[in-house]
XYZ file of C-alpha atoms in Angstrom:
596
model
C -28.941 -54.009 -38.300
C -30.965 -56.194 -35.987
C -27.972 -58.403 -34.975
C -25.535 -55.058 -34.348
C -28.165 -53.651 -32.411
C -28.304 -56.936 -29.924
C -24.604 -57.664 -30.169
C -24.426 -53.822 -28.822
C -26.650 -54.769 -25.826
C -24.576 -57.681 -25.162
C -21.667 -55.736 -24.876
C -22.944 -52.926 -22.835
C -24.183 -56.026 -20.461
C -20.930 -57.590 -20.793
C -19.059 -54.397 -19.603
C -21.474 -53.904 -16.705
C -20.836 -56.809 -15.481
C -17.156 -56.967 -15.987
C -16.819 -53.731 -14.093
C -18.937 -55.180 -11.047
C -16.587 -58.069 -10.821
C -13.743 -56.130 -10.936
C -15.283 -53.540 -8.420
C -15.989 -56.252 -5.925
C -12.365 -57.742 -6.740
C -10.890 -54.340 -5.943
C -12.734 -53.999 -2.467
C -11.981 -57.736 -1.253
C -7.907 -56.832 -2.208
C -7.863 -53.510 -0.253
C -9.720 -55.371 2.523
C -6.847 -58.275 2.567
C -4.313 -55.600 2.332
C -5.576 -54.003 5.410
C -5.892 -56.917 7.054
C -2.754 -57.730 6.151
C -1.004 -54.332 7.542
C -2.688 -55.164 10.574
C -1.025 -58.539 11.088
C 2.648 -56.425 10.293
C 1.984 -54.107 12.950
C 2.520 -56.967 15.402
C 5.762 -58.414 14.033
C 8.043 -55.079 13.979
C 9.205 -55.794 17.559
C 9.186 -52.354 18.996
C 10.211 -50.722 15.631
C 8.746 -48.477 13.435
C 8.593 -48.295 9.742
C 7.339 -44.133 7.984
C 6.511 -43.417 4.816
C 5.068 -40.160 3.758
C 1.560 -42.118 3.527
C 1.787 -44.705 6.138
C 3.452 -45.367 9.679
C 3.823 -48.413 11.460
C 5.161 -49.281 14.646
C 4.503 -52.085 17.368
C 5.489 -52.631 20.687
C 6.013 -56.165 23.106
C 5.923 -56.598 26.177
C 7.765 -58.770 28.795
C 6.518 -61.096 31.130
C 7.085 -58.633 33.752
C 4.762 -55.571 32.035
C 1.470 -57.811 31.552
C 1.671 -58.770 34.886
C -1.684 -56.823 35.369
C -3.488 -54.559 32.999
C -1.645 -52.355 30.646
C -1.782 -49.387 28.673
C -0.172 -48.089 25.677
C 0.403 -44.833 24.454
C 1.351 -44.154 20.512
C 1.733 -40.279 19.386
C 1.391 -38.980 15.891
C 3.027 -35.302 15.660
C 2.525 -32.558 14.011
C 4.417 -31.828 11.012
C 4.840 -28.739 8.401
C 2.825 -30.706 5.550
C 0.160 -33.217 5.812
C 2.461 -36.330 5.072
C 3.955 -38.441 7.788
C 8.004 -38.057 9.071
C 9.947 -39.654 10.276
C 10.325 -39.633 14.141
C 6.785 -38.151 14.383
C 5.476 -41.642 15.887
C 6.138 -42.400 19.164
C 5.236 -45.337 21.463
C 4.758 -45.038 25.885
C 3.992 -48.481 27.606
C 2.675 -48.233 31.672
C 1.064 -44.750 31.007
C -1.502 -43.525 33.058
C -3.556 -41.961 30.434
C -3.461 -39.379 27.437
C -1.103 -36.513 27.320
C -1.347 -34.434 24.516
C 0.178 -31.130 24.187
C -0.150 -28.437 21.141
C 2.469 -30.359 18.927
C 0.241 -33.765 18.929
C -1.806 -34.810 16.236
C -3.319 -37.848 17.175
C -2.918 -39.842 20.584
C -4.068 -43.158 20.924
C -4.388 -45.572 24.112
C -4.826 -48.922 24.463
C -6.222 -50.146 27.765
C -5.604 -53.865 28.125
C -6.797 -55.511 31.184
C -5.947 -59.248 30.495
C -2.214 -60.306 30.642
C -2.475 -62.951 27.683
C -1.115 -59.722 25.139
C 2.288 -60.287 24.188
C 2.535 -57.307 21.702
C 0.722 -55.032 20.074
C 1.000 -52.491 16.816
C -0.355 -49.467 15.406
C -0.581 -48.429 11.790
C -1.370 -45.055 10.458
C -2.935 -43.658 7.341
C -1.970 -40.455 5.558
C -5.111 -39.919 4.017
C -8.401 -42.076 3.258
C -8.074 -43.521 0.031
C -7.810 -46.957 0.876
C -11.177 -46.555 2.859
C -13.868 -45.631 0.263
C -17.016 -45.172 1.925
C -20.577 -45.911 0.345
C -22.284 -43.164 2.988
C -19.582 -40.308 3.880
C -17.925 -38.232 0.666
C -15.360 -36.122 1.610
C -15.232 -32.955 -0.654
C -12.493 -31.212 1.254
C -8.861 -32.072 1.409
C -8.313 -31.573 4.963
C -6.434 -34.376 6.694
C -8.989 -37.477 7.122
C -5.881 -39.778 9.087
C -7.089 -43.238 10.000
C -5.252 -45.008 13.431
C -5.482 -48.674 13.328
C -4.450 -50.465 16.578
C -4.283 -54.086 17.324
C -3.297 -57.052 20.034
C -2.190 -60.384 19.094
C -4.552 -61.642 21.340
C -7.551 -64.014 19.917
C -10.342 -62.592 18.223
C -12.661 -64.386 20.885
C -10.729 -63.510 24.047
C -10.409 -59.532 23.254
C -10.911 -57.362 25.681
C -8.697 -54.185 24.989
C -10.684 -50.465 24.401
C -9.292 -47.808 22.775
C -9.344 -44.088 24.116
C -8.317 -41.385 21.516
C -7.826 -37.839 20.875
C -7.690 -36.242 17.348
C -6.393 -32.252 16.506
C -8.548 -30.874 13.745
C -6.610 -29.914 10.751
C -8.938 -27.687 8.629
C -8.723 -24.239 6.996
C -10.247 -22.133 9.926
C -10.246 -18.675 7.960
C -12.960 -20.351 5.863
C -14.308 -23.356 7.534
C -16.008 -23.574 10.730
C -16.152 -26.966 13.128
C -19.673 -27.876 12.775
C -19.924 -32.062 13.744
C -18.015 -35.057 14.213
C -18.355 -38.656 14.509
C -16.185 -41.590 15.922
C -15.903 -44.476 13.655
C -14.437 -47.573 12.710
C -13.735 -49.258 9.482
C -16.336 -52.378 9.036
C -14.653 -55.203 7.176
C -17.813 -56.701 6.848
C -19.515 -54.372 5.249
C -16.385 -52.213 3.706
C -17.945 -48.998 5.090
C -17.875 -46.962 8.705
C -20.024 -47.824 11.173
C -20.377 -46.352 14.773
C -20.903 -49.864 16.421
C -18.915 -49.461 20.669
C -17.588 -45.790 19.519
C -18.971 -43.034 20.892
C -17.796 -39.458 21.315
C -15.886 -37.793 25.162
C -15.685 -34.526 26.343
C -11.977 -33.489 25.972
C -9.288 -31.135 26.320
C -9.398 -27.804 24.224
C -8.759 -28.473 20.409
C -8.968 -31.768 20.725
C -11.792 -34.511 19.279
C -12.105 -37.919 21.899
C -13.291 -40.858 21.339
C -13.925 -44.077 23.075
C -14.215 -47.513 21.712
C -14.969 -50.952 23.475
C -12.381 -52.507 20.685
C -9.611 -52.311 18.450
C -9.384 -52.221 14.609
C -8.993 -48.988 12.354
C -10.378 -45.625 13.740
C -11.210 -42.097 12.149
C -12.810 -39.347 13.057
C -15.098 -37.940 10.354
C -15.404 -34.451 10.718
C -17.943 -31.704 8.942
C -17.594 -28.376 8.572
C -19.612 -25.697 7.950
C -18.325 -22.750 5.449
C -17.708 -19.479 7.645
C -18.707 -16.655 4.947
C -17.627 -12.719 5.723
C -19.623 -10.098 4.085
C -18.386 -6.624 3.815
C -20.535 -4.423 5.850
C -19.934 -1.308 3.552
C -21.066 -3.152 0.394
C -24.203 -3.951 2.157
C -24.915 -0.686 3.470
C -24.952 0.633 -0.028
C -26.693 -1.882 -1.570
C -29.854 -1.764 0.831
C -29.518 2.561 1.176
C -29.391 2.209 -2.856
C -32.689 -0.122 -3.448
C -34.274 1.766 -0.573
C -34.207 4.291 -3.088
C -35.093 2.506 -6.249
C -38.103 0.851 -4.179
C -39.110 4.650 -3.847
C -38.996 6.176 -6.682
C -40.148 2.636 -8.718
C -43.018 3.105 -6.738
C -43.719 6.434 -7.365
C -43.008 6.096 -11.420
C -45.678 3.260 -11.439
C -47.953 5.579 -9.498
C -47.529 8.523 -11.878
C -47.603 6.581 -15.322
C -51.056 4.845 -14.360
C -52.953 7.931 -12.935
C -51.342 10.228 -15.806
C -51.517 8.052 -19.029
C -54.900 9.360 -20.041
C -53.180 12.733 -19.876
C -49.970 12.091 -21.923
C -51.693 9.775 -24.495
C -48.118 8.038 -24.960
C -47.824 4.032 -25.626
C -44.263 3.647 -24.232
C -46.701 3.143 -20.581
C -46.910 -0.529 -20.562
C -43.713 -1.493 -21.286
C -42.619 0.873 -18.650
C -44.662 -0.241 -15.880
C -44.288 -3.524 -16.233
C -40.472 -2.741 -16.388
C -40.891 -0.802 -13.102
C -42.806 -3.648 -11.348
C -40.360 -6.516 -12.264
C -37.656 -4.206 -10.978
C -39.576 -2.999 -7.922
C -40.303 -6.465 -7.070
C -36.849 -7.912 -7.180
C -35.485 -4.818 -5.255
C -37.438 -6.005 -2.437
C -36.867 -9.447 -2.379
C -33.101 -8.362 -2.457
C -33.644 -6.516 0.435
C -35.443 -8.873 2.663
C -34.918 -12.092 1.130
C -30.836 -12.132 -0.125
C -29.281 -13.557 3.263
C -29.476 -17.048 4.157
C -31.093 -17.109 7.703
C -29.328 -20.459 8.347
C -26.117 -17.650 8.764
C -27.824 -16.755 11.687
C -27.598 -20.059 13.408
C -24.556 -20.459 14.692
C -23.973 -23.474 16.544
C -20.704 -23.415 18.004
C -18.082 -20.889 16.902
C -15.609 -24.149 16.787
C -16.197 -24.575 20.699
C -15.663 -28.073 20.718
C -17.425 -28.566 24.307
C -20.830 -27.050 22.625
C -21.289 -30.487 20.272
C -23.980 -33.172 20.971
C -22.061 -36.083 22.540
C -25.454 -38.337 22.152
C -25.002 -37.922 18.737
C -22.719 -39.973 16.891
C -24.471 -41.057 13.438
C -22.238 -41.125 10.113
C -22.198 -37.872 8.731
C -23.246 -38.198 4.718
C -20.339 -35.404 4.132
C -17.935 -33.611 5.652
C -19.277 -30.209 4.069
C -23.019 -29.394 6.068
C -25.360 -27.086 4.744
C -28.551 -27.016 6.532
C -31.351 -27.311 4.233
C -33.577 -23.891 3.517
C -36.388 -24.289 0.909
C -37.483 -20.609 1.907
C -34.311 -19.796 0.524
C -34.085 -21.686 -2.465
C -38.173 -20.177 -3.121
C -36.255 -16.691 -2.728
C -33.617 -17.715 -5.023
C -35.665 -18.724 -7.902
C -37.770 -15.748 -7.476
C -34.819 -13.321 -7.660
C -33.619 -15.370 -10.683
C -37.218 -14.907 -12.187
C -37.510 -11.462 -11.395
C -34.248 -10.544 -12.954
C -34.570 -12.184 -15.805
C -38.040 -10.450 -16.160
C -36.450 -6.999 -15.851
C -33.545 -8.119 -18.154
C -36.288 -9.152 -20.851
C -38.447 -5.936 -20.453
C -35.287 -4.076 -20.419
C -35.125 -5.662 -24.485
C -38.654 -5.026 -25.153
C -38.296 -1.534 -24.291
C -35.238 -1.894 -26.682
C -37.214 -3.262 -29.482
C -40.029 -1.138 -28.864
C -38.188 2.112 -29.238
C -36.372 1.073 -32.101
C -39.890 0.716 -33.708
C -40.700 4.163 -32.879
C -37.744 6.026 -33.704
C -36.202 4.478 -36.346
C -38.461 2.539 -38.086
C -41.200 4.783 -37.872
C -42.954 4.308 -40.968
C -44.022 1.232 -40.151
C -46.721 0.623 -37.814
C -46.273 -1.934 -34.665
C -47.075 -5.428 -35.031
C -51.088 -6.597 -34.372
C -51.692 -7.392 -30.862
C -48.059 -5.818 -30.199
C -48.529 -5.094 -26.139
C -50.244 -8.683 -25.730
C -47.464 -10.327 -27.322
C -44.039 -8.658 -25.513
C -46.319 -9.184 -22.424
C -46.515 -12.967 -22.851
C -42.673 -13.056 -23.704
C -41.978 -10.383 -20.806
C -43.785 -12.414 -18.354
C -43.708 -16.003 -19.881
C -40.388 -16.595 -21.125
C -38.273 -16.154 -17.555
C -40.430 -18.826 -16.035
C -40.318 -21.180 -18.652
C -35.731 -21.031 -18.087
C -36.236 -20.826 -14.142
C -38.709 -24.171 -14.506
C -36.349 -26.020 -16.677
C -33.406 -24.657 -14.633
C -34.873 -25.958 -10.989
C -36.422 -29.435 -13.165
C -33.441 -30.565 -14.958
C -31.075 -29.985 -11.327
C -33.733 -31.740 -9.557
C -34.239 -34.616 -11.464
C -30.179 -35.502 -11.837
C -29.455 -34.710 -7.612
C -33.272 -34.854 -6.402
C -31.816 -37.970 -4.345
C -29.255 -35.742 -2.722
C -30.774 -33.633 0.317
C -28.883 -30.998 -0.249
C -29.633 -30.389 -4.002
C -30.653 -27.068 -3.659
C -26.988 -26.686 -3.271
C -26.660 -27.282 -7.171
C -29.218 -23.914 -7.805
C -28.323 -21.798 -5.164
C -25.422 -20.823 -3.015
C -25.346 -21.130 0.805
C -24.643 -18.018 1.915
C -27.227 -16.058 0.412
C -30.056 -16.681 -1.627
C -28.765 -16.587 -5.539
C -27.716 -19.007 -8.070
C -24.556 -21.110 -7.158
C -21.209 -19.721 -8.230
C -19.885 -23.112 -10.449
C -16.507 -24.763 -9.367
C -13.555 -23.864 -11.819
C -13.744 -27.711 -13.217
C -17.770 -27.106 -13.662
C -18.035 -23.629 -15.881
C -20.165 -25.551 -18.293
C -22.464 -27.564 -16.326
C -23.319 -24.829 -13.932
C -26.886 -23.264 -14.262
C -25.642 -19.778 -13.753
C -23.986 -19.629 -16.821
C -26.855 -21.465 -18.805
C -30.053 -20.048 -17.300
C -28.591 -16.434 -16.260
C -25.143 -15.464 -17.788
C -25.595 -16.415 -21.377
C -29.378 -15.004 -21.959
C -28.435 -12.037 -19.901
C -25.285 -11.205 -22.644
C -27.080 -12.338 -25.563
C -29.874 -9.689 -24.186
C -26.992 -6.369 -23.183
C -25.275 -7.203 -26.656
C -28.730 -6.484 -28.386
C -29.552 -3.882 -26.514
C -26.084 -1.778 -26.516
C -26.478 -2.573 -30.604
C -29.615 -0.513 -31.117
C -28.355 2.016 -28.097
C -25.684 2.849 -30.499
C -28.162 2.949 -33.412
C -30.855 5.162 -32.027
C -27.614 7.301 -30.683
C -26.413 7.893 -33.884
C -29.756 8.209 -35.966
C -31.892 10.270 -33.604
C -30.440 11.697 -30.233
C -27.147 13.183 -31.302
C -28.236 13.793 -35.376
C -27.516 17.395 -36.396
C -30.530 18.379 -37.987
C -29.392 21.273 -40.509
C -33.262 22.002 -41.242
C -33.861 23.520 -38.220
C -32.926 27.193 -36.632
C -30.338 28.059 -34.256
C -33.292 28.832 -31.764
C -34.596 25.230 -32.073
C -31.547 22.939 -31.974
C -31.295 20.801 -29.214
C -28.592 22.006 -26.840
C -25.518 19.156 -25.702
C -26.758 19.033 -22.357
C -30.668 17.545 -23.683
C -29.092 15.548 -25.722
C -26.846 14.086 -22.629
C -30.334 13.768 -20.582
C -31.838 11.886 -23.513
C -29.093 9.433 -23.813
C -28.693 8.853 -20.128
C -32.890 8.269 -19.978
C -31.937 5.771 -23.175
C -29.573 4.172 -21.458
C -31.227 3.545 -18.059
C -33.986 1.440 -19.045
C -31.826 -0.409 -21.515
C -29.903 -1.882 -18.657
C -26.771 -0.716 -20.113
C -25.448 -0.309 -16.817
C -25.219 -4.286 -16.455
C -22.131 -4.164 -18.344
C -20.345 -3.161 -15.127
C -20.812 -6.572 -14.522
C -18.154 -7.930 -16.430
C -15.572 -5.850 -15.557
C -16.025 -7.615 -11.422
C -14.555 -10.740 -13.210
C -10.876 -9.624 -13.586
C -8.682 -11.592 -10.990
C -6.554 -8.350 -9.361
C -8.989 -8.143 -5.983
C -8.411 -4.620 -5.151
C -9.529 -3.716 -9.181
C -12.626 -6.049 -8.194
C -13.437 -4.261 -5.089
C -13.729 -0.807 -6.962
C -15.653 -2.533 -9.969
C -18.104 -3.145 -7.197
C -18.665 -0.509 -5.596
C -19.413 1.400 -8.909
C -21.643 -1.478 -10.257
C -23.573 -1.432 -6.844
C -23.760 2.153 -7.097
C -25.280 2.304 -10.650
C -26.873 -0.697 -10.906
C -29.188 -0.634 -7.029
C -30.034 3.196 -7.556
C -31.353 2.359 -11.261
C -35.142 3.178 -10.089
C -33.980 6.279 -8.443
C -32.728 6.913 -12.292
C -35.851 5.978 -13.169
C -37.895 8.028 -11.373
C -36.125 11.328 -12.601
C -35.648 10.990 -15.949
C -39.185 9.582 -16.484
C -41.081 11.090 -14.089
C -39.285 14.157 -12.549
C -38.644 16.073 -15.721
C -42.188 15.727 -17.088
C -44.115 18.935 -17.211
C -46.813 17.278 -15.609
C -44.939 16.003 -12.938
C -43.685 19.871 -12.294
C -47.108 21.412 -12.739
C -48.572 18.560 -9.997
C -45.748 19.456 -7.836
C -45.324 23.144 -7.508
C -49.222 22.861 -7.030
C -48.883 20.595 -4.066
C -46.217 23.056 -2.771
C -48.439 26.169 -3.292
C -50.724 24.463 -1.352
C -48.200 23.475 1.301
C -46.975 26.760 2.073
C -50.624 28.473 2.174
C -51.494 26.212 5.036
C -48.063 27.543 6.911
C -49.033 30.731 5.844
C -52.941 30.331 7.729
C -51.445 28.379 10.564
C -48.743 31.105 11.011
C -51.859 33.756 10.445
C -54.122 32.307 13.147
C -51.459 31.836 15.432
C -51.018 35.724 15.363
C -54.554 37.058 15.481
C -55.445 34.656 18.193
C -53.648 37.146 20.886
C -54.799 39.955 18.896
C -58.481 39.156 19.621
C -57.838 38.071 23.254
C -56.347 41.584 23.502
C -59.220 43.687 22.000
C -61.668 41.876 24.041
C -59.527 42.835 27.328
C -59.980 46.562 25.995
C -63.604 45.879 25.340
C -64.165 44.537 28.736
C -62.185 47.560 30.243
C -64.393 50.350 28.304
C -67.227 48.957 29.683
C -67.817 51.518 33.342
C -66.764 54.213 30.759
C -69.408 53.769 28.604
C -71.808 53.279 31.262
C -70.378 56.234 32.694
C -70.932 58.435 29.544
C -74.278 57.200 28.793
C -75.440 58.150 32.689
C -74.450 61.697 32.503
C -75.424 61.989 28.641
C -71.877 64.316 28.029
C -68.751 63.461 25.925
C -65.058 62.969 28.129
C -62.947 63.321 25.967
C -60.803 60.366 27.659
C -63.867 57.994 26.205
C -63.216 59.497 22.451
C -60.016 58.778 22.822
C -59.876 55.396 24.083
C -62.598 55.268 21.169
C -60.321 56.248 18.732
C -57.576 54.021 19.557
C -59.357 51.032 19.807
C -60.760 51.519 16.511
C -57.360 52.275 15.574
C -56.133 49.005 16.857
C -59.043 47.282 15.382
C -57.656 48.686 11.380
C -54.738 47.794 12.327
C -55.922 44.081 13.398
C -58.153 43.509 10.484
């Protein structure tokens, strides 16, 4: 056992090592065979040689052209598919400069300013497969060409730059123009390096670059995902959790000041459904979108980019990094999964109550789901966020492999990546295993209890249909039956997804408003507590309304007071009624009934 074990390690070592060697074989044959190409570019003689994944063409010159210095021109053109035609190279000797017009690709020129060139040649690459770099992954496949161009001059006496302009090929409905970088192909080092390359200011759509030499060029481009929301979705969602953060609020109120009064243990479970849900409504609402939306750099202007800049990129895909986000994102994750496990103790709980009701609840029954309500959800969102950062910690943008970029939940997984992807494990498959149990004893407590015909009981006490309907509904809402809506956004027909939505939104961000009227709305308590505050509403309008009419009343009996006043004096000089005094007497106590 001993000796397979170490003959096992010998073999792994073996392998290793074989695959090293052959790794390092590999690079040092693509290397001579680029080489190689470069040395067949010269010997063409002003002909060309295309192939859907390479193109090669040189040019000489007579004694007469490198008189003084020279420059060539070779064209790459556009074509309907990413591979190279034939006739799309082209080759201009004694040019002024670069001329590139909407139909050009690529445009290289090589300035020469000594006369010892005799020829020169140009080879193009289709793609980048021959040049694997150890610091730039490409994870699109938008066209990566490489341009080599070369002199037959000595390696020592070179003195020939190289002024280029490249036409982004991308998908521009999805993909926005964030960076790019002028490079060359080391051969030293078998990787890109920015050494005499730097970036130019050029003509609209078009990437420059300058180098101070010749050998093979690219221009690594990164992008930055352009993502569309639809406005009416949004509107919906935040009008419908702007309700649900209401009336959550308000149910979590109401069960804690009135459980004295109702005596009923279904409280707990209850609130601390509620407050799960209340919470993650509001970090939906302020926390969902990615800011880094917001920070646009460019639009695709090309002229906007930092010129100073020319470092490697690490990938042609750039998300900038948010750890507020990702924070938000594993909260939301938590929080859900919290209201998705409360949502099954409720579940459990009621099918203790109702169905088995002989038996008595567990000991310690409300400590217990509150350590699995509370406790379980962060134990999966810990292991989720450990286990992705300890295989991709390395990578900056890890966070990429837990959350998406455009807002602030789990990452949708690739259609190659179903299996690995911590949506389905840490979200999609507790969620289902949690709905199946719960629409199981929905059905069960259905059956046995809220639509049972009793034939024990009188006409006058059956429960009507439409009690029964209200039962089931209140059942059903804080069961997170609802969530099943969910599945049905999966199907592939868009404009059947798009109406899925909307009615999944609709139930599903409006399930506190639910809440809040089944369980709090409809109790008699509730009622009672609320015409009272309305009695009490309308009695001040009724004294505000009263005062506001008996203030002129009083301002007018103290006018008539005021204007008695020589009458009185009058009648108490000469000691004899006027009848004019008895009656302005009589009327003003008249007035005065009438006032009080």
């Amino acid at each position: 056992m001993l000796m397979f074990f170490c003959c096992s390690i010998r073999q792994n070592t073996y392998l290793s090592f074989y695959d090293k060697i052959l790794s390092i074989k590999l690079c040092f044959i693509i290397c001579r065979l680029i080489e190689q190409m470069e040395t067949y570019s010269l010997s063409l003689g002003n002909q060309s040689v295309v192939e859907p994944n390479i193109a090669i063409q040189s040019a000489n010159f007579s004694s007469e052209d490198a008189v003084g210095p020279l420059n060539v021109r070779f064209s790459v053109q556009k074509g309907a598919s990413s591979s190279l035609l034939s006739g799309s190279t082209s080759i201009h000797t004694n040019v002024d400069g670069l001329n590139p017009d909407g139909q050009t690709e690529l445009q290289v020129l090589l300035n020469m300013t000594k006369s010892n060139s005799k020829a020169c040649g140009f080879v193009v690459y289709q793609n980048d497969k021959l040049f694997q770099s150890k610091t730039f992954t490409a994870k699109s496949n938008f066209s990566q060409k490489i341009i080599s161009s070369k002199t037959d001059e000595n390696e020592q006496d070179q003195s020939a730059s190289v002024d280029m302009v490249f036409s982004p090929r991308y998908n521009q409905k999805e993909f926005q123009l964030y960076s790019y970088a002028c490079v060359y192909w080391n051969l030293s080092t078998r990787d890109w390096d920015t050494y005499g390359c730097q970036k130019d200011k050029g003509t609209d759509g078009f990437l420059r670059c300058r180098c101070n030499h010749t050998t093979n060029f690219a221009v690594l481009m990164t992008f930055k995902k352009d993502y569309q929301y639809p406005k009416s979705l949004d509107i919906l969602s935040n009008a419908g959790c702007a309700l649900s953060i209401t009336g959550l609020a308000l149910t979590i109120i109401f069960q804690i000041v009135t459980r004295k009064v109702r005596k009923t243990s279904v409280t707990w479970v209850l609130v601390n459904l509620c407050i799960s849900m209340l919470i993650f409504n509001l970090l939906f609402v302020f926390g969902i979108e990615n800011s880094n939306k917001n920070l646009q750099t460019s639009d695709g202007d090309i002229n906007d980019f930092d010129f100073d800049n020319n470092d490697v990129p690490q990938t042609d895909t750039i998300n900038i990094p948010n750890p507020m986000c990702t924070a938000i994102a594993a909260l939301l994750h938590y929080f859900l999964l919290v209201t998705f496990t409360w949502n099954a103790l409720s579940a459990a709980q009621l099918y203790y109550l109702l169905i088995r009701t002989m038996k008595p609840l567990p000991r310690h029954f409300i400590l217990f789901i509150s350590l699995i309500g509370w406790g379980v959800p962060a134990i999966v969102v810990a292991i989720t966020v450990g286990v992705i950062y300890s295989q991709n910690g390395k990578n900056p943008q890890w966070e990429l492999d837990y959350r998406q970029e455009k807002i602030c939940w789990l990452a949708i997984p690739e259609p190659n990546g179903v299996i690995k992807s911590p949506l389905l494990w840490s979200f999609i498959v507790p969620i289902t295993i949690i709905l199946i149990s719960n629409v199981a004893i929905f059905i069960t407590i259905s059956i046995k209890v809220l639509w049972k015909n009793n034939q024990n009981l009188t006409s006058t006490k059956k429960v009507s249909s439409m009690k029964k309907i209200v039962s089931t509904l209140s059942v059903a809402v804080v069961f997170g039956i609802t969530w099943i809506l969910a599945y049905l956004m999966l199907v592939n027909d868009d404009s059947i997804r798009i109406i899925f939505s909307y009615i999944f939104c609709l139930f599903n961000t409006t399930q506190g408003l639910q809440i809040f009227i089944l369980y709090t709305v409809r109790t008699k308590i509730f009622q009672s507590e609320a015409s009272k505050v309305l009695t009490l509403l309308s009695s001040v309008g009724r004294r505000k309304s009263l005062s506001s009419v008996t203030r002129p009343r009083l301002r007018l009996r103290m006018y008539n007071f005021l204007r008695s006043l020589p009458t009185l004096h009058e009648h108490f000089r000469l000691l004899e009624t006027s009848p004019s005094t008895e009656e302005i007497t009589l009327s003003e106590s008249d007035k005065a009934k009438e006032s009080m």
